[in-house]
Amino acid sequence: MRRLRSSTVVLGGMGVLAATITSCGSEPDRRCVDPVTREKLPSYECESRGGSTTRGTYYYGGSVSDNRVSGGSFDKSAVDTGGFGCSGSGGG
């Protein structure tokens, strides 16, 4: 019977661990958008500075087409990140 080298076993195990961690715990895509027009904005438009009002707000998931977002939500918890072994119900 052939024996695997310890480095092969370790590297294979690390790959499985990395896939498990990133697949279920990953955050949905986050984009800065104008909440009225749904136009994609630069990220600095969503960052508040010294109490000033920001033009944009974060939009989670979905996709961008013609510089407009669709298919996602302004509510981060409403977006399913999917992945192996994830239920979408929050886990626990």
JSON list of C-alpha atoms in Angstrom, two decimals:
[
{"chain": "A", "resi": 1, "resn": "MET", "atom": "CA", "xyz": [0.00, 0.00, 0.00]},
{"chain": "A", "resi": 2, "resn": "ARG", "atom": "CA", "xyz": [1.33, 3.41, -0.99]},
{"chain": "A", "resi": 3, "resn": "ARG", "atom": "CA", "xyz": [1.82, 6.02, 1.73]},
{"chain": "A", "resi": 4, "resn": "LEU", "atom": "CA", "xyz": [1.11, 9.68, 1.10]},
{"chain": "A", "resi": 5, "resn": "ARG", "atom": "CA", "xyz": [3.69, 12.22, 2.06]},
{"chain": "A", "resi": 6, "resn": "SER", "atom": "CA", "xyz": [2.78, 14.37, 5.03]},
{"chain": "A", "resi": 7, "resn": "SER", "atom": "CA", "xyz": [3.03, 17.55, 2.95]},
{"chain": "A", "resi": 8, "resn": "THR", "atom": "CA", "xyz": [0.40, 16.21, 0.51]},
{"chain": "A", "resi": 9, "resn": "VAL", "atom": "CA", "xyz": [-1.97, 15.38, 3.34]},
{"chain": "A", "resi": 10, "resn": "VAL", "atom": "CA", "xyz": [-1.45, 18.77, 5.01]},
{"chain": "A", "resi": 11, "resn": "LEU", "atom": "CA", "xyz": [-1.95, 20.73, 1.78]},
{"chain": "A", "resi": 12, "resn": "GLY", "atom": "CA", "xyz": [-5.07, 18.75, 0.91]},
{"chain": "A", "resi": 13, "resn": "GLY", "atom": "CA", "xyz": [-6.51, 19.33, 4.37]},
{"chain": "A", "resi": 14, "resn": "MET", "atom": "CA", "xyz": [-5.79, 23.04, 4.19]},
{"chain": "A", "resi": 15, "resn": "GLY", "atom": "CA", "xyz": [-7.62, 23.25, 0.85]},
{"chain": "A", "resi": 16, "resn": "VAL", "atom": "CA", "xyz": [-10.70, 21.59, 2.30]},
{"chain": "A", "resi": 17, "resn": "LEU", "atom": "CA", "xyz": [-10.60, 23.87, 5.34]},
{"chain": "A", "resi": 18, "resn": "ALA", "atom": "CA", "xyz": [-10.27, 27.00, 3.20]},
{"chain": "A", "resi": 19, "resn": "ALA", "atom": "CA", "xyz": [-13.20, 25.96, 1.01]},
{"chain": "A", "resi": 20, "resn": "THR", "atom": "CA", "xyz": [-15.37, 25.30, 4.06]},
{"chain": "A", "resi": 21, "resn": "ILE", "atom": "CA", "xyz": [-14.58, 28.64, 5.68]},
{"chain": "A", "resi": 22, "resn": "THR", "atom": "CA", "xyz": [-15.09, 30.77, 2.59]},
{"chain": "A", "resi": 23, "resn": "SER", "atom": "CA", "xyz": [-18.14, 29.00, 1.21]},
{"chain": "A", "resi": 24, "resn": "CYS", "atom": "CA", "xyz": [-20.49, 29.49, 4.14]},
{"chain": "A", "resi": 25, "resn": "GLY", "atom": "CA", "xyz": [-19.08, 32.50, 5.93]},
{"chain": "A", "resi": 26, "resn": "SER", "atom": "CA", "xyz": [-18.57, 34.75, 2.95]},
{"chain": "A", "resi": 27, "resn": "GLU", "atom": "CA", "xyz": [-20.16, 38.16, 2.75]},
{"chain": "A", "resi": 28, "resn": "PRO", "atom": "CA", "xyz": [-22.43, 39.10, -0.14]},
{"chain": "A", "resi": 29, "resn": "ASP", "atom": "CA", "xyz": [-21.10, 41.55, -2.73]},
{"chain": "A", "resi": 30, "resn": "ARG", "atom": "CA", "xyz": [-21.48, 45.13, -1.49]},
{"chain": "A", "resi": 31, "resn": "ARG", "atom": "CA", "xyz": [-21.78, 48.07, -3.84]},
{"chain": "A", "resi": 32, "resn": "CYS", "atom": "CA", "xyz": [-22.32, 51.75, -3.21]},
{"chain": "A", "resi": 33, "resn": "VAL", "atom": "CA", "xyz": [-25.42, 52.96, -5.11]},
{"chain": "A", "resi": 34, "resn": "ASP", "atom": "CA", "xyz": [-27.82, 55.87, -5.33]},
{"chain": "A", "resi": 35, "resn": "PRO", "atom": "CA", "xyz": [-30.94, 54.58, -3.51]},
{"chain": "A", "resi": 36, "resn": "VAL", "atom": "CA", "xyz": [-33.32, 56.40, -5.86]},
{"chain": "A", "resi": 37, "resn": "THR", "atom": "CA", "xyz": [-31.81, 55.72, -9.29]},
{"chain": "A", "resi": 38, "resn": "ARG", "atom": "CA", "xyz": [-29.88, 52.54, -8.34]},
{"chain": "A", "resi": 39, "resn": "GLU", "atom": "CA", "xyz": [-26.87, 53.96, -10.18]},
{"chain": "A", "resi": 40, "resn": "LYS", "atom": "CA", "xyz": [-23.53, 52.48, -9.06]},
{"chain": "A", "resi": 41, "resn": "LEU", "atom": "CA", "xyz": [-21.41, 55.09, -7.28]},
{"chain": "A", "resi": 42, "resn": "PRO", "atom": "CA", "xyz": [-17.77, 55.27, -6.14]},
{"chain": "A", "resi": 43, "resn": "SER", "atom": "CA", "xyz": [-17.31, 53.74, -2.66]},
{"chain": "A", "resi": 44, "resn": "TYR", "atom": "CA", "xyz": [-16.44, 57.10, -1.07]},
{"chain": "A", "resi": 45, "resn": "GLU", "atom": "CA", "xyz": [-20.04, 58.21, -1.73]},
{"chain": "A", "resi": 46, "resn": "CYS", "atom": "CA", "xyz": [-21.17, 55.74, 0.97]},
{"chain": "A", "resi": 47, "resn": "GLU", "atom": "CA", "xyz": [-18.59, 56.73, 3.60]},
{"chain": "A", "resi": 48, "resn": "SER", "atom": "CA", "xyz": [-19.72, 59.37, 6.08]},
{"chain": "A", "resi": 49, "resn": "ARG", "atom": "CA", "xyz": [-17.22, 62.10, 6.90]},
{"chain": "A", "resi": 50, "resn": "GLY", "atom": "CA", "xyz": [-17.60, 64.22, 9.98]},
{"chain": "A", "resi": 51, "resn": "GLY", "atom": "CA", "xyz": [-21.35, 63.73, 10.27]},
{"chain": "A", "resi": 52, "resn": "SER", "atom": "CA", "xyz": [-22.05, 64.86, 6.70]},
{"chain": "A", "resi": 53, "resn": "THR", "atom": "CA", "xyz": [-24.81, 63.17, 4.71]},
{"chain": "A", "resi": 54, "resn": "THR", "atom": "CA", "xyz": [-23.76, 60.63, 2.11]},
{"chain": "A", "resi": 55, "resn": "ARG", "atom": "CA", "xyz": [-25.23, 60.41, -1.36]},
{"chain": "A", "resi": 56, "resn": "GLY", "atom": "CA", "xyz": [-25.14, 56.63, -1.59]},
{"chain": "A", "resi": 57, "resn": "THR", "atom": "CA", "xyz": [-26.04, 53.60, 0.44]},
{"chain": "A", "resi": 58, "resn": "TYR", "atom": "CA", "xyz": [-24.82, 50.00, 0.27]},
{"chain": "A", "resi": 59, "resn": "TYR", "atom": "CA", "xyz": [-26.59, 47.50, -1.96]},
{"chain": "A", "resi": 60, "resn": "TYR", "atom": "CA", "xyz": [-25.90, 43.80, -1.36]},
{"chain": "A", "resi": 61, "resn": "GLY", "atom": "CA", "xyz": [-25.76, 41.00, -3.92]},
{"chain": "A", "resi": 62, "resn": "GLY", "atom": "CA", "xyz": [-27.30, 41.30, -7.36]},
{"chain": "A", "resi": 63, "resn": "SER", "atom": "CA", "xyz": [-25.46, 42.42, -10.45]},
{"chain": "A", "resi": 64, "resn": "VAL", "atom": "CA", "xyz": [-24.52, 45.56, -12.37]},
{"chain": "A", "resi": 65, "resn": "SER", "atom": "CA", "xyz": [-25.66, 46.26, -15.92]},
{"chain": "A", "resi": 66, "resn": "ASP", "atom": "CA", "xyz": [-25.30, 49.63, -17.67]},
{"chain": "A", "resi": 67, "resn": "ASN", "atom": "CA", "xyz": [-24.00, 51.05, -14.35]},
{"chain": "A", "resi": 68, "resn": "ARG", "atom": "CA", "xyz": [-27.28, 50.13, -12.56]},
{"chain": "A", "resi": 69, "resn": "VAL", "atom": "CA", "xyz": [-27.76, 47.42, -9.91]},
{"chain": "A", "resi": 70, "resn": "SER", "atom": "CA", "xyz": [-30.52, 44.83, -9.82]},
{"chain": "A", "resi": 71, "resn": "GLY", "atom": "CA", "xyz": [-31.36, 41.49, -8.24]},
{"chain": "A", "resi": 72, "resn": "GLY", "atom": "CA", "xyz": [-30.06, 42.34, -4.77]},
{"chain": "A", "resi": 73, "resn": "SER", "atom": "CA", "xyz": [-31.23, 44.24, -1.71]},
{"chain": "A", "resi": 74, "resn": "PHE", "atom": "CA", "xyz": [-30.43, 47.23, 0.47]},
{"chain": "A", "resi": 75, "resn": "ASP", "atom": "CA", "xyz": [-30.96, 44.84, 3.40]},
{"chain": "A", "resi": 76, "resn": "LYS", "atom": "CA", "xyz": [-27.82, 42.74, 3.90]},
{"chain": "A", "resi": 77, "resn": "SER", "atom": "CA", "xyz": [-29.67, 40.02, 5.80]},
{"chain": "A", "resi": 78, "resn": "ALA", "atom": "CA", "xyz": [-32.09, 39.51, 2.88]},
{"chain": "A", "resi": 79, "resn": "VAL", "atom": "CA", "xyz": [-29.29, 38.38, 0.56]},
{"chain": "A", "resi": 80, "resn": "ASP", "atom": "CA", "xyz": [-28.47, 34.66, 0.46]},
{"chain": "A", "resi": 81, "resn": "THR", "atom": "CA", "xyz": [-24.73, 34.09, 0.09]},
{"chain": "A", "resi": 82, "resn": "GLY", "atom": "CA", "xyz": [-25.25, 30.41, -0.72]},
{"chain": "A", "resi": 83, "resn": "GLY", "atom": "CA", "xyz": [-22.33, 28.05, -0.62]},
{"chain": "A", "resi": 84, "resn": "PHE", "atom": "CA", "xyz": [-21.76, 24.44, 0.39]},
{"chain": "A", "resi": 85, "resn": "GLY", "atom": "CA", "xyz": [-23.54, 23.44, 3.57]},
{"chain": "A", "resi": 86, "resn": "CYS", "atom": "CA", "xyz": [-25.26, 26.79, 4.07]},
{"chain": "A", "resi": 87, "resn": "SER", "atom": "CA", "xyz": [-28.94, 26.89, 4.84]},
{"chain": "A", "resi": 88, "resn": "GLY", "atom": "CA", "xyz": [-29.53, 30.61, 4.29]},
{"chain": "A", "resi": 89, "resn": "SER", "atom": "CA", "xyz": [-31.40, 30.77, 7.61]},
{"chain": "A", "resi": 90, "resn": "GLY", "atom": "CA", "xyz": [-28.47, 32.13, 9.57]},
{"chain": "A", "resi": 91, "resn": "GLY", "atom": "CA", "xyz": [-27.06, 28.88, 10.87]},
{"chain": "A", "resi": 92, "resn": "GLY", "atom": "CA", "xyz": [-26.21, 28.50, 14.53]}
]
